[in-house]
Tab-separated table of C-alpha atoms and ligand atoms in Angstrom:
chain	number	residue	atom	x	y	z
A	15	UNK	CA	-9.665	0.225	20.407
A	16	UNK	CA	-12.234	-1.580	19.599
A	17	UNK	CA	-14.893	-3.975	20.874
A	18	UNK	CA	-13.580	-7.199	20.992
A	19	UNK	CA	-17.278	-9.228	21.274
A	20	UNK	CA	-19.304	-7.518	17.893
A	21	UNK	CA	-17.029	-7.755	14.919
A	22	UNK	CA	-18.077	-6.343	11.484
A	23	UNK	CA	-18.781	-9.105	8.730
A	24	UNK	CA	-18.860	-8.775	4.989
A	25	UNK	CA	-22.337	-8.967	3.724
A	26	UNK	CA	-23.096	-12.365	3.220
A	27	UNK	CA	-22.678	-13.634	0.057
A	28	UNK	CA	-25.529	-16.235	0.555
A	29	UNK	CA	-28.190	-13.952	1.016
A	30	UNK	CA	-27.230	-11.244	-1.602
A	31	UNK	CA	-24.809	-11.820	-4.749
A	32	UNK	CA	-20.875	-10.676	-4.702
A	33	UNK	CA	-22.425	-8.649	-7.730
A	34	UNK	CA	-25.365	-7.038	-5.540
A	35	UNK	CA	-24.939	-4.352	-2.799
A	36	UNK	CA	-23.242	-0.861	-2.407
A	37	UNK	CA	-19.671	-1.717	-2.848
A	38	UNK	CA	-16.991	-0.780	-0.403
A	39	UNK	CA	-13.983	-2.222	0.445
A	40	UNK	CA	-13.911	-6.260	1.010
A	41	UNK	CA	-17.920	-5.566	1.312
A	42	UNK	CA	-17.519	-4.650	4.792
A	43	UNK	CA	-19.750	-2.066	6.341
A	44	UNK	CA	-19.203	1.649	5.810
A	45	UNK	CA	-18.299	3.570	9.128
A	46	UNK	CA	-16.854	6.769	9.615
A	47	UNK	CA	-15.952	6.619	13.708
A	48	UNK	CA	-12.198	4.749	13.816
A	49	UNK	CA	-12.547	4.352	17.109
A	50	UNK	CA	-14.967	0.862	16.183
A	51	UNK	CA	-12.358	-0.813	14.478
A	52	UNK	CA	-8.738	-2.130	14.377
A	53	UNK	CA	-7.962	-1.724	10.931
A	54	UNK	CA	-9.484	1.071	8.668
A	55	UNK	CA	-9.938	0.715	4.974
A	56	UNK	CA	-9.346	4.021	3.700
A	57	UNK	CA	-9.888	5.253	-0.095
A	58	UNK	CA	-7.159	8.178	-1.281
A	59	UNK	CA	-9.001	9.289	-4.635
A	60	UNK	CA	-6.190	11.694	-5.264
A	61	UNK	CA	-3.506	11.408	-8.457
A	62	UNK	CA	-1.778	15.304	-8.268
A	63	UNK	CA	1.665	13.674	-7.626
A	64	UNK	CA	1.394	11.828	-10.991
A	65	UNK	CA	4.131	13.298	-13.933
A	66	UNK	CA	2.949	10.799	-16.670
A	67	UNK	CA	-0.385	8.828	-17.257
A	68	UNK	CA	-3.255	10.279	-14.742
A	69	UNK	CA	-6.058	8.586	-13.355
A	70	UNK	CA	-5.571	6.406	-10.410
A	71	UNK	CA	-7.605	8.554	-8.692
A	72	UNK	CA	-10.157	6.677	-9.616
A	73	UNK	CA	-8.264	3.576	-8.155
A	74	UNK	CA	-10.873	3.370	-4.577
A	75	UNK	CA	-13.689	3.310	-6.343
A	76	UNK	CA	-12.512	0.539	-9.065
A	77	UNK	CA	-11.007	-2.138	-6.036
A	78	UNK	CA	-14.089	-1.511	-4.108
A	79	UNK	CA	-16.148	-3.130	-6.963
A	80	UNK	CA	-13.066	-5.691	-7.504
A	81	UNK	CA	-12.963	-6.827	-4.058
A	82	UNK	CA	-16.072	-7.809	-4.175
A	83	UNK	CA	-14.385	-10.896	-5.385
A	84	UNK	CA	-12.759	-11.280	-1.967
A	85	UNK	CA	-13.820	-14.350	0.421
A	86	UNK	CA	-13.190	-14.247	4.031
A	87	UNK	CA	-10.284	-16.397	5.005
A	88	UNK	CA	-6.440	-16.832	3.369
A	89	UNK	CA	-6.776	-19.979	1.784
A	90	UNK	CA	-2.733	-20.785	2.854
A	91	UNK	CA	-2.447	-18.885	6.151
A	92	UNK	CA	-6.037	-19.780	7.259
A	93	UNK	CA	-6.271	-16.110	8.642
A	94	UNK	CA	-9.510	-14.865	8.942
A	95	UNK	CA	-8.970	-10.794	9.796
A	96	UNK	CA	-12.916	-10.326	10.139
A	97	UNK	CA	-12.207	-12.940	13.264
A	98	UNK	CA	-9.582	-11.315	14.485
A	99	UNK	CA	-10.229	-7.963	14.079
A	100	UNK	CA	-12.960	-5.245	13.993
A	101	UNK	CA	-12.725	-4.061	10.192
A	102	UNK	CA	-14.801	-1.534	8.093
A	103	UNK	CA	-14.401	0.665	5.115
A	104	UNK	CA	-13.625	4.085	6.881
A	105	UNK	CA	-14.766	5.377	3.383
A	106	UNK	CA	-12.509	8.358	1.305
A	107	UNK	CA	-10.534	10.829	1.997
A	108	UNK	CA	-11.957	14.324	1.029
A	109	UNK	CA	-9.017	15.352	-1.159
A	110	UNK	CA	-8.173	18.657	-3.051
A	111	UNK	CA	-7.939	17.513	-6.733
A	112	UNK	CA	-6.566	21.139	-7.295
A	113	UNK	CA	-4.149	22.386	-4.518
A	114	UNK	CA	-1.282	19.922	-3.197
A	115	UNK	CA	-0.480	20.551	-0.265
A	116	UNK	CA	-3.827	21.282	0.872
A	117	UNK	CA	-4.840	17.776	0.096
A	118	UNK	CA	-1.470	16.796	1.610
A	119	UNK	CA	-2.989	18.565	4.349
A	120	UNK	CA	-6.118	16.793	4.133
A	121	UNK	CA	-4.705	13.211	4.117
A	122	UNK	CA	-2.572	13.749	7.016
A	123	UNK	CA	-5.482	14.983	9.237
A	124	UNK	CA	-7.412	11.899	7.971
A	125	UNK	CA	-4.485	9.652	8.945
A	126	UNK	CA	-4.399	11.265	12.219
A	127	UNK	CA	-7.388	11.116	13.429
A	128	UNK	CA	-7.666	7.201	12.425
A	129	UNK	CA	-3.833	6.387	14.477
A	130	UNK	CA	-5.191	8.735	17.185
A	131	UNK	CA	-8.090	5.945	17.912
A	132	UNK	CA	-6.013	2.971	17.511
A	133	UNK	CA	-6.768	1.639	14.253
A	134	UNK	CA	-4.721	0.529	12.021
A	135	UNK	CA	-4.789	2.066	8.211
A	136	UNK	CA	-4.640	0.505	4.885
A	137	UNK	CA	-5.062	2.695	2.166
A	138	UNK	CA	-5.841	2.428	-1.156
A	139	UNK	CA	-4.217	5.512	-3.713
A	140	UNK	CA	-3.982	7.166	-5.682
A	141	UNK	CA	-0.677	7.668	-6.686
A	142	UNK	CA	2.435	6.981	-5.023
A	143	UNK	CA	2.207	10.529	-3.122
A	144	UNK	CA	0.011	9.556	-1.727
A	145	UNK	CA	1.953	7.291	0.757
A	146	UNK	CA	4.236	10.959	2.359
A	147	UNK	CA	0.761	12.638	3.972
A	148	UNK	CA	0.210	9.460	5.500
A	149	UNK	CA	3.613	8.691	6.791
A	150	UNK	CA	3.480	11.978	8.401
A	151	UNK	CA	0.420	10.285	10.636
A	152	UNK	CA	1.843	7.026	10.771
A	153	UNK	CA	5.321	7.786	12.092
A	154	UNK	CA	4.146	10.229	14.891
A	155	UNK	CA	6.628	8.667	17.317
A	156	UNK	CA	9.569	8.201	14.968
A	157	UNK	CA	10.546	7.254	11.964
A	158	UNK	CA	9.604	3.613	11.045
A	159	UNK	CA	10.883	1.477	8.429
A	160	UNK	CA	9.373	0.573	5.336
A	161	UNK	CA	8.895	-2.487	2.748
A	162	UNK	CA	8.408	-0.985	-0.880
A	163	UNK	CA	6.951	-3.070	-3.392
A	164	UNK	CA	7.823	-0.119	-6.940
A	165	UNK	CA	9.451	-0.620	-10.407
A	166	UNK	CA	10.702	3.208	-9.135
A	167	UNK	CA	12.868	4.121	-6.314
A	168	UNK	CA	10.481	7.468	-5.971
A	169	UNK	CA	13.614	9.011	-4.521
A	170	UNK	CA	14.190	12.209	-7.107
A	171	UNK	CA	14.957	15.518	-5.539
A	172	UNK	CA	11.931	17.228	-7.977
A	173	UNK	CA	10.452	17.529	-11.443
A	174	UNK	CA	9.465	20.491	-13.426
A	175	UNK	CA	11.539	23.547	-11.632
A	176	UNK	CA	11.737	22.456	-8.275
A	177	UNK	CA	8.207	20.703	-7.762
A	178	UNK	CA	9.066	18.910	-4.582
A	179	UNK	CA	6.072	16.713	-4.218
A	180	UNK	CA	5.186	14.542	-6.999
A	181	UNK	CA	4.812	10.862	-7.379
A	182	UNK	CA	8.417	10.196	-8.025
A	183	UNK	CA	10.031	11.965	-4.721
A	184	UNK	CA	7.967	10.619	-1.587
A	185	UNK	CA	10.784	8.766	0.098
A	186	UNK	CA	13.485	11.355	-0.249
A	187	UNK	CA	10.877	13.749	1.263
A	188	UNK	CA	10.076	11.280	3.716
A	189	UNK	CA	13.819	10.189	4.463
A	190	UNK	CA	13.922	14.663	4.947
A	191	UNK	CA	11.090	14.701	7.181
A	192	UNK	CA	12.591	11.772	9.404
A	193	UNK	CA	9.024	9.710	8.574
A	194	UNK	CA	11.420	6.490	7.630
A	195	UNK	CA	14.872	5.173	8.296
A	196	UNK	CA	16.577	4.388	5.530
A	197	UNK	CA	18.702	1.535	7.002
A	198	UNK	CA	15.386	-0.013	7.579
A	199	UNK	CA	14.077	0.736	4.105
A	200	UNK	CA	13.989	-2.185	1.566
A	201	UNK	CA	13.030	-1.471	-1.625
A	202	UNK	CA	11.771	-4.514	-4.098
A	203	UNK	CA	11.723	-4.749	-7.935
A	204	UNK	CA	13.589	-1.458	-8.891
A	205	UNK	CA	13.850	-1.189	-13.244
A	206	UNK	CA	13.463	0.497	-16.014
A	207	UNK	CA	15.521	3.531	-17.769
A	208	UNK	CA	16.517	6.482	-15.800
A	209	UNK	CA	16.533	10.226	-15.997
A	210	UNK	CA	20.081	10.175	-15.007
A	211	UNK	CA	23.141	7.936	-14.141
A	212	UNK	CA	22.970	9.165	-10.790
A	213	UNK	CA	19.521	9.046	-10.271
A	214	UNK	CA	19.452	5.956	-7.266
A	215	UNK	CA	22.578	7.909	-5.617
A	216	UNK	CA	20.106	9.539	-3.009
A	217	UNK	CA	18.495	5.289	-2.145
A	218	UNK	CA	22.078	4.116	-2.664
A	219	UNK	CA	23.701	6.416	-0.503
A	220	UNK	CA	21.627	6.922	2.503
A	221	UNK	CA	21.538	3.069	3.322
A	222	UNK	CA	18.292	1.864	1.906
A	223	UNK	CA	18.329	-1.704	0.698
A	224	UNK	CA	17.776	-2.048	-2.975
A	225	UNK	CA	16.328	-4.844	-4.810
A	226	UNK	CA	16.786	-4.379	-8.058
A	227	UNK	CA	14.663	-6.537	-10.592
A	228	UNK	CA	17.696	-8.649	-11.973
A	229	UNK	CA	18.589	-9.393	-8.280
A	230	UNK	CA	15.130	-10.211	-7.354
A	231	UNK	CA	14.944	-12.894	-10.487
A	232	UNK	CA	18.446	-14.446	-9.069
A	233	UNK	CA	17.677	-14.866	-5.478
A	234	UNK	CA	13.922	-15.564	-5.662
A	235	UNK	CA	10.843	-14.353	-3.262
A	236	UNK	CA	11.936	-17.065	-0.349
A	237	UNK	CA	15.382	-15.253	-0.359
A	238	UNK	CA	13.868	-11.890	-0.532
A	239	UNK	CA	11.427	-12.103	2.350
A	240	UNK	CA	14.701	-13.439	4.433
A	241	UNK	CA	16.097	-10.298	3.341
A	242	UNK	CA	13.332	-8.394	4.146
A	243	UNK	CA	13.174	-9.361	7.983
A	244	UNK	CA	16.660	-9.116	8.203
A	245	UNK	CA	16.472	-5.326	7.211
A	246	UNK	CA	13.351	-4.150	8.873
A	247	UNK	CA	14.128	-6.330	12.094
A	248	UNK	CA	11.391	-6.080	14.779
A	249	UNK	CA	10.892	-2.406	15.134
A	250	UNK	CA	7.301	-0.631	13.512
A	251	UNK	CA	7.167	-1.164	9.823
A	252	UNK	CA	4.855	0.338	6.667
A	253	UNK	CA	3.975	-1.509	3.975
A	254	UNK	CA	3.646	0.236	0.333
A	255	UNK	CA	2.837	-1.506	-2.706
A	256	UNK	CA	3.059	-0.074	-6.093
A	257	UNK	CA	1.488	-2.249	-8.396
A	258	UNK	CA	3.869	-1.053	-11.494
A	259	UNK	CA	6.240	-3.562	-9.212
A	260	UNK	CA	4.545	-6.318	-10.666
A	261	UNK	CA	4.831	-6.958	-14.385
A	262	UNK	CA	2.457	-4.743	-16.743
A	263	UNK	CA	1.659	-7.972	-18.259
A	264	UNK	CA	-0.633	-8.625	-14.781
A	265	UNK	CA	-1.066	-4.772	-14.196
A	266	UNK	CA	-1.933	-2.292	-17.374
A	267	UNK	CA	-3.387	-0.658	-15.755
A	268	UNK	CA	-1.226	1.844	-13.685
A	269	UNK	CA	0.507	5.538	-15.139
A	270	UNK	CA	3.639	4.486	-15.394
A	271	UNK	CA	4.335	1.049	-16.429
A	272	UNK	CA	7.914	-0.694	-16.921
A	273	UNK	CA	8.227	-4.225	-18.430
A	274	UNK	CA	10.015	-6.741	-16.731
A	275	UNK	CA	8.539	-6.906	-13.320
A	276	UNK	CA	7.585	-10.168	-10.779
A	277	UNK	CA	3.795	-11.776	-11.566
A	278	UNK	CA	1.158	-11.608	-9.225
A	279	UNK	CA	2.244	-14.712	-7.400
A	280	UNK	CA	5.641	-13.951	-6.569
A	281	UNK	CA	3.402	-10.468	-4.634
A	282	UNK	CA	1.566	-12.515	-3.052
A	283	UNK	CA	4.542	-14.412	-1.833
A	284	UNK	CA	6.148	-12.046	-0.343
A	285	UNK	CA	3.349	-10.266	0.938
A	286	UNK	CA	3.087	-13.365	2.847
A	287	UNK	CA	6.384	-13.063	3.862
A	288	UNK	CA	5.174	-9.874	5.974
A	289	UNK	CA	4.006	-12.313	8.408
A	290	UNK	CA	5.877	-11.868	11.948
A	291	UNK	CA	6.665	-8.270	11.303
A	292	UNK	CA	5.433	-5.219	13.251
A	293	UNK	CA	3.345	-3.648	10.544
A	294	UNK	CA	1.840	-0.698	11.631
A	295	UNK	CA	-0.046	0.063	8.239
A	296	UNK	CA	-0.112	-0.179	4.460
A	297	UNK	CA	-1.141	1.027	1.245
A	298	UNK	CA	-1.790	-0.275	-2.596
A	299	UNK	CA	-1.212	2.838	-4.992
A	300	UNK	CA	-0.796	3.547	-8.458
A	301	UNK	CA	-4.131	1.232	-9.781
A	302	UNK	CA	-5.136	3.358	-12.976
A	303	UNK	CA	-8.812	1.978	-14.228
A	304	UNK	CA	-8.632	4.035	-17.299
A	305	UNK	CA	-5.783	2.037	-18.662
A	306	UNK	CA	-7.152	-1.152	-17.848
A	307	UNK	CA	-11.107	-1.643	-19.137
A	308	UNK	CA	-10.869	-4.802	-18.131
A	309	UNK	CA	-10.843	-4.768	-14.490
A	310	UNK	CA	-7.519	-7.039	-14.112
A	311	UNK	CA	-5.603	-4.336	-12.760
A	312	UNK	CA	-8.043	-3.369	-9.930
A	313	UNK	CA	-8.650	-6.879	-9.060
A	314	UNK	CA	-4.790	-7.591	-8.424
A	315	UNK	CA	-4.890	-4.393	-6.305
A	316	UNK	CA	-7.579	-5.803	-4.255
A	317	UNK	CA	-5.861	-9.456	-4.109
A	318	UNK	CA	-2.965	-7.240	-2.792
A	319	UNK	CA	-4.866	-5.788	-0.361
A	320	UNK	CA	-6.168	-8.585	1.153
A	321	UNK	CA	-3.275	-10.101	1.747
A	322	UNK	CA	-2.147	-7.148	3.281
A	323	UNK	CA	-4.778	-6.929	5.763
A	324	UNK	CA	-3.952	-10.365	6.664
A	325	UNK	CA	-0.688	-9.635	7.678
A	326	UNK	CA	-1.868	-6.743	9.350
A	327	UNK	CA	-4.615	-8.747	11.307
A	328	UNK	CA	-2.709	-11.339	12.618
A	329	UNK	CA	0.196	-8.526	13.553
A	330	UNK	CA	-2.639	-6.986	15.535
A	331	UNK	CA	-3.487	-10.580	16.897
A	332	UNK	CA	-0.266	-10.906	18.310
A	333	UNK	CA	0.237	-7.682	19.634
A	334	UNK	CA	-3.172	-7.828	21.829
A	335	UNK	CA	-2.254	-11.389	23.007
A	336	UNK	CA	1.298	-9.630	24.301
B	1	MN	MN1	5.887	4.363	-6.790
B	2	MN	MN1	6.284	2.899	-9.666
């Protein structure tokens, strides 16, 4: 844990430009021990797992310039993490752009050394595989439940011959591993065609709680964040946002886009909503800056991230005043 009396700051924007300085996350300083914060800002430049459109490993890099956009307090909330929290770009994961499981491998021990100090993590993919390596750090004492923000389930057994790990089957494998209960799995915004009818048997079937996109238009965010806290309930929770959950309209940029989705503000609603829950960590994946020239893409990712880290600083908040 960290100091509570010298918190890291952004850099001030008064003295030099949003557009000047080295950019890293939220424009917070760049340190590598976790023990100094409460929440690390982790980059996961690493796109294997990805069976269509490549290139959100390029996603860290692209939100650290967009969140230079990023002020210092939620303008509905009024939470200002940096006040509550110590909270510092822990910089990138060294991944393997080659062998899978050895970045697997790599991201885990990452993960693990960041929970082992007491932060808290919120990463930024990558691609949705991303999320499993880091599960396997997060849920070292059990699974935990899980709020997924996805057009896609990401609940196929494998692609190609029996490839096991690939964007598309992270939550079966982590449902396998015992890294996430499915009864206290909601998943939010579920669409497009399938490879199969029976291809949301395996989300269906063990329990998970699926919010499929026509559902999610009929009930509304207000009703979906009551059903999200009635699913997850008080116990530790993970927070993963695929941005191909919002509409492609908002988000080009991203490998595997499906029309039809929620807009920006409806995210940020129920990201929002988060507020209350035991979050113990997050993650915005699947930004692809090659698809999107003009920055759009990255900057909702970085929105998204800072009103994750909201969440996640006031959860911390609470838990220290406890
Ligand atoms: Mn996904
Ligand atoms: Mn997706």
């Amino acid at each position: 844990m960290s100091d509570d009396t010298k918190k890291f700051s952004p850099i001030d924007a008064s003295v030099m430009p949003r557009f000047g300085g080295m950019p890293t996350f939220m424009r917070l300083p760049h340190v590598t021990d976790p023990a100094l914060v409460d929440i690390a800002l982790i980059g996961v430049p690493w796109d294997a797992g990805t069976t269509n459109r490549a290139g959100a490993r390029h996603g860290p890099r692209e939100i650290r310039n967009q969140s230079s956009f990023m002020r210092a307090v939620h303008h509905v909330s009024r939470i200002a993490p940096y006040e509550l929290c110590n909270v510092a770009d822990l910089g990138d994961v060294e991944v393997n752009p080659f062998d899978i499981p050895d970045a697997m491998d790599k991201i885990t021990a990452f993960f693990r050394d960041v929970i082992d100090a007491g932060a808290v993590p919120l990463a930024v993919g990558g691609d949705h595989l991303c999320t499993l390596p880091i599960l396997r750090a997060v849920a070292k004492d059990g699974p935990v439940g899980l709020i997924h923000f996805d057009a896609h389930s990401d609940t196929n057994d494998s692609y190609f011959g029996g490839n096991k790990y690939t964007h598309g089957t992270p939550f079966r494998r982590a449902v396998e591993e015992g890294l996430i209960d499915p009864l206290r799995v909601i998943q939010i915004g579920i669409r497009g065609s399938i490879y199969g009818a029976d291809d949301m048997a395996f989300a269906e079937e063990t329990g998970m709680r699926v919010i499929y996109i026509e559902e999610f238009f009929e009930i509304g965010s207000e009703n979906v964040i009551k059903e999200i806290h009635r699913v997850i309930g008080d116990a530790p929770a993970y927070v993963t946002f695929d941005v191909d959950g919002i509409d492609p309209a908002f988000t080009p940029g991203t490998g595997t886009p499906e029309i039809g989705g929620y807009n920006t503000y409806d995210a940020q609603m129920m990201l929002r909503g988060l507020q209350g829950l035991n979050l113990v960590g997050g993650d915005v994946v699947e930004v692809a800056p090659p698809f999107d020239p003009s920055g759009t893409t990255a900057l909702v990712g970085a929105t998204l991230m800072f009103e994750i880290l909201c969440v996640l600083a006031d959860a911390h908040a609470r838990a220290a005043k406890r």
